[in-house]
mmCIF file of C-alpha atoms (C1' of nucleotides) in Angstrom:
data_model
loop_
_atom_site.group_PDB
_atom_site.id
_atom_site.type_symbol
_atom_site.label_atom_id
_atom_site.label_comp_id
_atom_site.label_asym_id
_atom_site.label_seq_id
_atom_site.Cartn_x
_atom_site.Cartn_y
_atom_site.Cartn_z
ATOM 1 C CA MET A 268 75.046 131.540 113.186
ATOM 2 C CA ILE A 269 76.701 133.138 110.212
ATOM 3 C CA ASP A 270 75.060 130.913 107.635
ATOM 4 C CA SER A 271 73.575 127.825 109.181
ATOM 5 C CA ASP A 272 72.369 126.924 105.732
ATOM 6 C CA GLU A 273 74.773 125.138 103.422
ATOM 7 C CA THR A 274 77.139 124.243 106.278
ATOM 8 C CA MET A 275 77.022 121.304 108.662
ATOM 9 C CA THR A 276 78.297 120.691 112.175
ATOM 10 C CA ILE A 277 80.705 117.895 112.877
ATOM 11 C CA ARG A 278 77.905 115.739 114.292
ATOM 12 C CA GLN A 279 75.772 116.141 111.236
ATOM 13 C CA MET A 280 78.706 115.194 109.066
ATOM 14 C CA CYS A 281 79.361 112.115 111.155
ATOM 15 C CA GLU A 282 75.833 110.893 110.815
ATOM 16 C CA ALA A 283 75.619 111.736 107.144
ATOM 17 C CA PHE A 284 78.805 109.885 106.242
ATOM 18 C CA ASP A 285 79.088 107.371 109.057
ATOM 19 C CA VAL A 286 82.442 108.492 110.350
ATOM 20 C CA THR A 287 83.672 109.666 113.746
ATOM 21 C CA PRO A 288 84.541 113.232 114.748
ATOM 22 C CA ARG A 289 88.105 112.104 115.226
ATOM 23 C CA THR A 290 88.240 111.055 111.592
ATOM 24 C CA LEU A 291 87.052 114.429 110.349
ATOM 25 C CA ARG A 292 89.528 116.303 112.513
ATOM 26 C CA PHE A 293 92.201 113.945 111.371
ATOM 27 C CA TYR A 294 91.378 114.620 107.743
ATOM 28 C CA GLU A 295 91.508 118.317 108.410
ATOM 29 C CA ALA A 296 94.916 117.958 110.051
ATOM 30 C CA LYS A 297 96.088 116.090 106.982
ATOM 31 C CA GLU A 298 94.694 118.843 104.776
ATOM 32 C CA LEU A 299 92.075 116.749 103.108
ATOM 33 C CA LEU A 300 89.219 118.880 104.404
ATOM 34 C CA PHE A 301 89.045 122.609 105.112
ATOM 35 C CA PRO A 302 86.047 123.380 107.288
ATOM 36 C CA ILE A 303 85.528 127.039 108.129
ATOM 37 C CA ARG A 304 85.461 128.190 111.730
ATOM 38 C CA GLU A 305 82.746 129.886 113.682
ATOM 39 C CA GLY A 306 84.698 130.716 116.788
ATOM 40 C CA GLN A 307 86.173 127.394 117.759
ATOM 41 C CA LYS A 308 83.703 125.224 115.984
ATOM 42 C CA ARG A 309 84.147 123.664 112.588
ATOM 43 C CA LEU A 310 81.547 124.170 109.921
ATOM 44 C CA PHE A 311 81.719 121.874 106.926
ATOM 45 C CA THR A 312 80.754 123.309 103.584
ATOM 46 C CA LYS A 313 79.372 121.709 100.479
ATOM 47 C CA ARG A 314 82.899 121.524 99.162
ATOM 48 C CA ASP A 315 83.967 119.548 102.230
ATOM 49 C CA ARG A 316 81.126 117.132 101.687
ATOM 50 C CA ALA A 317 82.096 116.603 98.071
ATOM 51 C CA ARG A 318 85.687 116.007 99.102
ATOM 52 C CA LEU A 319 84.743 113.615 101.867
ATOM 53 C CA LYS A 320 82.704 111.571 99.453
ATOM 54 C CA LEU A 321 85.727 111.258 97.207
ATOM 55 C CA ILE A 322 87.970 110.456 100.163
ATOM 56 C CA LEU A 323 85.797 107.585 101.292
ATOM 57 C CA ARG A 324 85.531 106.302 97.770
ATOM 58 C CA GLY A 325 89.283 106.463 97.312
ATOM 59 C CA LYS A 326 89.824 104.505 100.485
ATOM 60 C CA ARG A 327 87.761 101.638 99.193
ATOM 61 C CA PHE A 328 90.078 101.434 96.224
ATOM 62 C CA GLY A 329 93.070 101.021 98.459
ATOM 63 C CA PHE A 330 94.468 104.529 98.030
ATOM 64 C CA SER A 331 96.323 106.020 100.960
ATOM 65 C CA LEU A 332 95.166 109.317 102.389
ATOM 66 C CA GLU A 333 98.227 111.007 100.970
ATOM 67 C CA GLU A 334 97.444 109.685 97.504
ATOM 68 C CA ILE A 335 93.869 110.803 97.905
ATOM 69 C CA ARG A 336 95.021 114.241 98.943
ATOM 70 C CA GLN A 337 96.965 114.539 95.721
ATOM 71 C CA LEU A 338 94.012 113.345 93.711
ATOM 72 C CA LEU A 339 91.782 115.908 95.374
ATOM 73 C CA GLU A 340 94.091 118.660 94.271
ATOM 74 C CA LEU A 341 93.182 117.768 90.717
ATOM 75 C CA TYR A 342 89.576 118.533 91.449
ATOM 76 C CA TYR A 343 90.326 121.953 92.817
ATOM 77 C CA VAL A 344 92.822 123.455 90.462
ATOM 78 C CA GLY A 345 92.943 127.128 91.232
ATOM 79 C CA ASP A 346 95.071 129.678 89.472
ATOM 80 C CA GLN A 347 98.246 127.704 89.225
ATOM 81 C CA GLN A 348 101.237 128.123 86.993
ATOM 82 C CA GLN A 349 101.137 126.595 83.586
ATOM 83 C CA THR A 350 104.040 124.283 84.397
ATOM 84 C CA GLN A 351 102.252 123.189 87.538
ATOM 85 C CA LEU A 352 99.193 122.361 85.505
ATOM 86 C CA GLN A 353 101.290 120.332 83.108
ATOM 87 C CA ALA A 354 102.748 118.324 85.968
ATOM 88 C CA THR A 355 99.315 117.863 87.438
ATOM 89 C CA TYR A 356 98.074 116.633 84.110
ATOM 90 C CA GLY A 357 100.849 114.083 83.916
ATOM 91 C CA ILE A 358 100.146 112.766 87.381
ATOM 92 C CA ALA A 359 96.473 112.604 86.588
ATOM 93 C CA GLN A 360 97.104 110.446 83.554
ATOM 94 C CA GLU A 361 99.212 108.046 85.570
ATOM 95 C CA ARG A 362 96.481 107.773 88.152
ATOM 96 C CA LEU A 363 93.950 107.117 85.478
ATOM 97 C CA ASN A 364 96.096 104.329 84.102
ATOM 98 C CA ASP A 365 96.427 102.892 87.598
ATOM 99 C CA MET A 366 92.708 102.934 88.048
ATOM 100 C CA GLU A 367 92.015 101.356 84.698
ATOM 101 C CA SER A 368 94.499 98.553 85.163
ATOM 102 C CA GLN A 369 93.122 98.024 88.627
ATOM 103 C CA ARG A 370 89.671 97.723 87.163
ATOM 104 C CA ASP A 371 90.905 95.198 84.604
ATOM 105 C CA GLU A 372 92.551 93.145 87.299
ATOM 106 C CA LEU A 373 89.441 93.352 89.382
ATOM 107 C CA ASN A 374 87.370 92.065 86.508
ATOM 108 C CA GLU A 375 89.747 89.190 86.040
ATOM 109 C CA ALA A 376 89.600 88.386 89.718
ATOM 110 C CA ILE A 377 85.824 88.479 89.637
ATOM 111 C CA THR A 378 85.744 86.037 86.752
ATOM 112 C CA ASP A 379 88.110 83.677 88.551
ATOM 113 C CA PHE A 380 86.115 84.000 91.687
ATOM 114 C CA LYS A 381 82.862 83.211 89.980
ATOM 115 C CA THR A 382 84.335 80.060 88.485
ATOM 116 C CA GLN A 383 85.560 79.041 91.892
ATOM 117 C CA LEU A 384 82.204 79.730 93.419
ATOM 118 C CA ASP A 385 80.397 77.685 90.800
ATOM 119 C CA TRP A 386 82.725 74.810 91.472
ATOM 120 C CA LEU A 387 82.160 75.146 95.198
ATOM 121 C CA GLY A 388 78.447 75.041 94.576
ATOM 122 C CA LYS A 389 78.821 71.789 92.695
ATOM 123 C CA VAL A 390 80.928 70.251 95.429
ATOM 124 C CA ILE A 391 78.239 71.062 97.948
ATOM 125 C CA ALA A 392 75.498 69.739 95.734
ATOM 126 C CA SER A 393 77.268 66.450 95.028
ATOM 127 C CA ASN A 394 78.352 65.960 98.623
ATOM 128 C CA ALA A 395 74.792 66.388 99.727
ATOM 129 C CA ASP A 396 73.886 63.177 97.873
ATOM 130 C CA LEU A 397 76.593 61.024 99.363
ATOM 131 C CA PRO A 398 76.268 58.921 102.541
ATOM 132 C CA ALA A 399 78.973 61.016 104.216
ATOM 133 C CA ALA A 400 81.750 58.453 103.894
ATOM 134 C CA ALA A 401 83.281 59.009 100.483
ATOM 135 C CA GLU A 402 87.032 59.322 99.714
ATOM 136 C CA MET B 241 118.060 68.522 97.805
ATOM 137 C CA ILE B 242 114.820 66.650 98.036
ATOM 138 C CA ASP B 243 113.293 68.104 94.915
ATOM 139 C CA SER B 244 115.027 71.231 93.767
ATOM 140 C CA ASP B 245 112.669 71.281 90.852
ATOM 141 C CA GLU B 246 109.254 72.835 91.319
ATOM 142 C CA THR B 247 110.310 74.574 94.520
ATOM 143 C CA MET B 248 111.985 77.948 95.021
ATOM 144 C CA THR B 249 114.207 79.429 97.701
ATOM 145 C CA ILE B 250 113.207 82.569 99.509
ATOM 146 C CA ARG B 251 115.544 84.676 97.369
ATOM 147 C CA GLN B 252 114.109 83.369 94.166
ATOM 148 C CA MET B 253 110.650 84.137 95.417
ATOM 149 C CA CYS B 254 111.669 87.658 96.371
ATOM 150 C CA GLU B 255 113.053 88.396 92.943
ATOM 151 C CA ALA B 256 110.174 86.746 91.153
ATOM 152 C CA PHE B 257 107.521 88.690 93.042
ATOM 153 C CA ASP B 258 109.432 91.760 94.144
ATOM 154 C CA VAL B 259 108.934 91.311 97.860
ATOM 155 C CA THR B 260 111.344 91.023 100.785
ATOM 156 C CA PRO B 261 112.214 87.885 102.743
ATOM 157 C CA ARG B 262 110.644 89.465 105.742
ATOM 158 C CA THR B 263 107.367 89.732 103.894
ATOM 159 C CA LEU B 264 107.362 86.055 102.974
ATOM 160 C CA ARG B 265 108.152 84.974 106.515
ATOM 161 C CA PHE B 266 105.482 87.310 107.734
ATOM 162 C CA TYR B 267 102.936 85.783 105.397
ATOM 163 C CA GLU B 268 103.900 82.351 106.612
ATOM 164 C CA ALA B 269 103.472 83.443 110.214
ATOM 165 C CA LYS B 270 100.029 84.725 109.303
ATOM 166 C CA GLU B 271 99.233 81.416 107.627
ATOM 167 C CA LEU B 272 98.925 82.793 104.145
ATOM 168 C CA LEU B 273 101.771 80.687 102.807
ATOM 169 C CA PHE B 274 102.930 77.209 103.753
ATOM 170 C CA PRO B 275 106.426 76.597 102.430
ATOM 171 C CA ILE B 276 107.859 73.185 103.174
ATOM 172 C CA ARG B 277 111.098 72.816 105.099
ATOM 173 C CA GLU B 278 114.346 71.291 104.065
ATOM 174 C CA GLY B 279 116.116 71.369 107.383
ATOM 175 C CA GLN B 280 115.755 74.957 108.463
ATOM 176 C CA LYS B 281 115.192 76.451 105.076
ATOM 177 C CA ARG B 282 111.903 77.270 103.480
ATOM 178 C CA LEU B 283 111.063 75.921 100.069
ATOM 179 C CA PHE B 284 108.172 77.527 98.269
ATOM 180 C CA THR B 285 106.035 75.301 96.122
ATOM 181 C CA LYS B 286 103.925 76.022 93.104
ATOM 182 C CA ARG B 287 100.967 76.275 95.416
ATOM 183 C CA ASP B 288 102.747 78.987 97.403
ATOM 184 C CA ARG B 289 103.438 80.913 94.238
ATOM 185 C CA ALA B 290 99.824 80.744 93.183
ATOM 186 C CA ARG B 291 98.765 81.921 96.605
ATOM 187 C CA LEU B 292 101.282 84.750 96.673
ATOM 188 C CA LYS B 293 100.026 85.979 93.348
ATOM 189 C CA LEU B 294 96.526 86.122 94.751
ATOM 190 C CA ILE B 295 97.752 87.786 97.914
ATOM 191 C CA LEU B 296 99.460 90.589 96.031
ATOM 192 C CA ARG B 297 96.465 91.033 93.819
ATOM 193 C CA GLY B 298 94.159 91.174 96.814
ATOM 194 C CA LYS B 299 96.299 93.829 98.417
ATOM 195 C CA ARG B 300 95.926 96.091 95.433
ATOM 196 C CA PHE B 301 92.177 95.913 95.885
ATOM 197 C CA GLY B 302 92.466 97.107 99.434
ATOM 198 C CA PHE B 303 91.799 93.777 101.140
ATOM 199 C CA SER B 304 93.513 93.175 104.461
ATOM 200 C CA LEU B 305 95.747 90.157 104.876
ATOM 201 C CA GLU B 306 93.169 88.560 107.110
ATOM 202 C CA GLU B 307 90.487 88.994 104.482
ATOM 203 C CA ILE B 308 92.822 87.602 101.877
ATOM 204 C CA ARG B 309 93.549 84.616 104.075
ATOM 205 C CA GLN B 310 89.859 83.853 104.220
ATOM 206 C CA LEU B 311 89.548 84.229 100.477
ATOM 207 C CA LEU B 312 92.448 81.871 99.928
ATOM 208 C CA GLU B 313 90.683 79.209 101.897
ATOM 209 C CA LEU B 314 88.052 79.164 99.211
ATOM 210 C CA TYR B 315 90.653 78.167 96.690
ATOM 211 C CA TYR B 316 91.830 75.245 98.754
ATOM 212 C CA VAL B 317 88.749 73.602 100.074
ATOM 213 C CA GLY B 318 89.786 70.256 101.361
ATOM 214 C CA ASP B 319 87.550 67.674 102.958
ATOM 215 C CA GLN B 320 85.444 69.931 105.108
ATOM 216 C CA GLN B 321 82.103 69.398 106.692
ATOM 217 C CA GLN B 322 79.038 70.110 104.658
ATOM 218 C CA THR B 323 77.953 72.870 107.017
ATOM 219 C CA GLN B 324 81.407 74.412 106.773
ATOM 220 C CA LEU B 325 81.122 74.390 103.030
ATOM 221 C CA GLN B 326 77.763 76.076 103.219
ATOM 222 C CA ALA B 327 79.185 78.830 105.381
ATOM 223 C CA THR B 328 82.124 79.210 103.052
ATOM 224 C CA TYR B 329 79.767 79.489 100.140
ATOM 225 C CA GLY B 330 77.856 82.254 101.858
ATOM 226 C CA ILE B 331 80.978 84.223 102.629
ATOM 227 C CA ALA B 332 82.150 83.764 99.075
ATOM 228 C CA GLN B 333 78.970 85.243 97.698
ATOM 229 C CA GLU B 334 79.282 88.277 99.937
ATOM 230 C CA ARG B 335 82.833 88.793 98.801
ATOM 231 C CA LEU B 336 81.773 88.525 95.226
ATOM 232 C CA ASN B 337 79.156 91.178 95.793
ATOM 233 C CA ASP B 338 81.767 93.385 97.418
ATOM 234 C CA MET B 339 84.073 92.987 94.480
ATOM 235 C CA GLU B 340 81.368 93.682 91.947
ATOM 236 C CA SER B 341 80.140 96.810 93.677
ATOM 237 C CA GLN B 342 83.720 97.904 94.052
ATOM 238 C CA ARG B 343 84.207 97.457 90.342
ATOM 239 C CA ASP B 344 81.090 99.483 89.621
ATOM 240 C CA GLU B 345 82.278 102.266 91.859
ATOM 241 C CA LEU B 346 85.652 102.148 90.242
ATOM 242 C CA ASN B 347 84.119 102.495 86.828
ATOM 243 C CA GLU B 348 82.159 105.486 87.995
ATOM 244 C CA ALA B 349 85.264 107.047 89.448
ATOM 245 C CA ILE B 350 87.126 106.454 86.213
ATOM 246 C CA THR B 351 84.418 108.175 84.256
ATOM 247 C CA ASP B 352 84.457 111.152 86.599
ATOM 248 C CA PHE B 353 88.176 111.272 86.473
ATOM 249 C CA LYS B 354 88.287 111.246 82.708
ATOM 250 C CA THR B 355 85.873 114.155 82.572
ATOM 251 C CA GLN B 356 88.020 116.041 85.020
ATOM 252 C CA LEU B 357 91.124 115.267 83.028
ATOM 253 C CA ASP B 358 89.567 116.454 79.798
ATOM 254 C CA TRP B 359 88.611 119.674 81.476
ATOM 255 C CA LEU B 360 92.113 120.087 82.814
ATOM 256 C CA GLY B 361 93.457 119.563 79.322
ATOM 257 C CA LYS B 362 91.255 122.350 78.037
ATOM 258 C CA VAL B 363 92.345 124.711 80.784
ATOM 259 C CA ILE B 364 95.945 124.108 79.878
ATOM 260 C CA ALA B 365 95.291 124.536 76.196
ATOM 261 C CA SER B 366 93.388 127.800 76.630
ATOM 262 C CA ASN B 367 95.837 129.208 79.154
ATOM 263 C CA ALA B 368 98.635 128.557 76.731
ATOM 264 C CA ASP B 369 97.128 131.121 74.385
ATOM 265 C CA LEU B 370 96.671 133.866 76.919
ATOM 266 C CA PRO B 371 99.218 136.613 77.778
ATOM 267 C CA ALA B 372 99.435 135.283 81.340
ATOM 268 C CA ALA B 373 97.325 138.004 82.954
ATOM 269 C CA ALA B 374 93.727 136.896 82.582
ATOM 270 C CA GLU B 375 91.081 136.833 85.374
ATOM 271 C "C1'" DC C 38 72.844 128.729 139.035
ATOM 272 C "C1'" DG C 39 74.047 124.226 137.864
ATOM 273 C "C1'" DT C 40 74.420 120.459 134.913
ATOM 274 C "C1'" DA C 41 74.045 118.642 130.453
ATOM 275 C "C1'" DC C 42 75.388 118.833 125.755
ATOM 276 C "C1'" DT C 43 78.398 119.639 121.994
ATOM 277 C "C1'" DC C 44 82.510 121.078 120.738
ATOM 278 C "C1'" DC C 45 87.546 121.937 121.235
ATOM 279 C "C1'" DT C 46 92.780 120.690 121.865
ATOM 280 C "C1'" DT C 47 96.480 117.793 123.530
ATOM 281 C "C1'" DA C 48 98.381 113.626 123.896
ATOM 282 C "C1'" DC C 49 99.117 108.948 124.472
ATOM 283 C "C1'" DG C 50 97.382 104.106 122.809
ATOM 284 C "C1'" DT C 51 96.475 100.667 119.085
ATOM 285 C "C1'" DT C 52 96.554 97.670 114.918
ATOM 286 C "C1'" DA C 53 98.345 96.173 110.515
ATOM 287 C "C1'" DA C 54 102.095 95.270 107.795
ATOM 288 C "C1'" DC C 55 106.057 95.093 107.479
ATOM 289 C "C1'" DG C 56 111.530 97.170 108.287
ATOM 290 C "C1'" DT C 57 115.672 96.615 110.681
ATOM 291 C "C1'" DC C 58 119.117 94.730 113.507
ATOM 292 C "C1'" DA C 59 121.522 91.208 116.236
ATOM 293 C "C1'" DA C 60 123.130 86.740 116.904
ATOM 294 C "C1'" DC C 61 123.366 82.164 115.068
ATOM 295 C "C1'" DT C 62 123.564 78.073 111.734
ATOM 296 C "C1'" DT C 63 124.111 76.128 107.183
ATOM 297 C "C1'" DT C 64 125.618 76.075 102.559
ATOM 298 C "C1'" DT C 65 128.752 77.236 98.925
ATOM 299 C "C1'" DG C 66 132.952 78.738 96.383
ATOM 300 C "C1'" DC C 67 137.727 78.526 96.135
ATOM 301 C "C1'" DG D 233 139.024 74.107 105.568
ATOM 302 C "C1'" DC D 234 137.386 78.464 105.998
ATOM 303 C "C1'" DA D 235 135.362 82.911 104.839
ATOM 304 C "C1'" DA D 236 131.462 84.772 102.374
ATOM 305 C "C1'" DA D 237 126.727 84.154 101.215
ATOM 306 C "C1'" DA D 238 122.216 82.818 102.282
ATOM 307 C "C1'" DG D 239 119.088 81.389 105.577
ATOM 308 C "C1'" DT D 240 117.091 81.279 110.325
ATOM 309 C "C1'" DT D 241 114.792 83.082 114.682
ATOM 310 C "C1'" DG D 242 113.772 86.578 117.974
ATOM 311 C "C1'" DA D 243 112.857 91.183 119.181
ATOM 312 C "C1'" DC D 244 112.290 95.913 118.804
ATOM 313 C "C1'" DG D 245 111.189 100.045 115.519
ATOM 314 C "C1'" DT D 246 108.095 102.403 112.208
ATOM 315 C "C1'" DT D 247 104.176 104.346 109.585
ATOM 316 C "C1'" DA D 248 99.328 105.033 108.603
ATOM 317 C "C1'" DA D 249 94.960 105.813 110.261
ATOM 318 C "C1'" DC D 250 92.646 106.424 113.442
ATOM 319 C "C1'" DG D 251 90.766 105.318 118.922
ATOM 320 C "C1'" DT D 252 90.446 106.978 123.396
ATOM 321 C "C1'" DA D 253 90.879 109.520 127.458
ATOM 322 C "C1'" DA D 254 91.735 113.963 130.003
ATOM 323 C "C1'" DG D 255 90.727 118.602 130.697
ATOM 324 C "C1'" DG D 256 88.502 122.903 129.251
ATOM 325 C "C1'" DA D 257 85.242 126.219 126.877
ATOM 326 C "C1'" DG D 258 80.655 127.810 125.025
ATOM 327 C "C1'" DT D 259 75.527 127.260 124.846
ATOM 328 C "C1'" DA D 260 70.961 125.620 126.450
ATOM 329 C "C1'" DC D 261 67.466 124.666 129.547
ATOM 330 C "C1'" DG D 262 64.897 123.853 133.749
#
DNA sequence: CGTACTCCTTACGTTAACGTCAACTTTTGC
DNA sequence: GCAAAAGTTGACGTTAACGTAAGGAGTACG
């Protein structure tokens, strides 16, 4: 045990985030996570946990893993070239626009949905009064 | 031509919504759309267009086609049984909760992302001043 | 020492959501 | 009246995101 503190085994990760081992290995293969190795075994760091949280969040928004991978790069900008950073910045702005328009759409959809649900509630309420032979 | 008004051919639909014919036939097979037939050919009604709009919107929120199909049923409640309506109402409320929590998460993510983007902007700005050999 | 976990890699299977291609009919322009 | 265009139905191919099963290695404990 090099540093059993701060790192987690694959099982612990699975329980903490409600995913399968296969999923974590898959994410590593796709370069979304970078667990360190102790011999054969994977040890997931705090950084991996932060990334996984973002991955799972991204998935709920309908992003693909590849898109998420690109987003994650933004969170871990190392010592890149200036031009690279510029490009990254541009991509980031596009993503932000995507997310904001998605939020706006979602709000619209929620409003619609609420209206529909209210109406449905009324239908149920009114039907409940009838002798079951209307129309 | 039974009523060339109000209805659209598959091509017109494709151009209007930027999808392929295959997609529309697929959605029909999955009972998401119900174009009428003039001989062999499909004719898409106003109802189909409304549904397709909702389908495409739903997809951007990460809903599966099957989930979307269930949602669409809510918009076209016919003469169902009272108990059916009750069940539908319950499902609808769950969906609404899903959408609202998804929106909240999205807002949080947007906030995070903006912070990150601001920081990135500063990195770029400060780097621009340096002689390219810092750290 | 054995067997019981937990982990590993390799590799084939699965589902959703279409793409693509072949073979055929129907409609349309000239 | 006939070729091109547009539409149709199979049927197989493809990609993403894992599931699942086989076989092996290291560690733990009774």
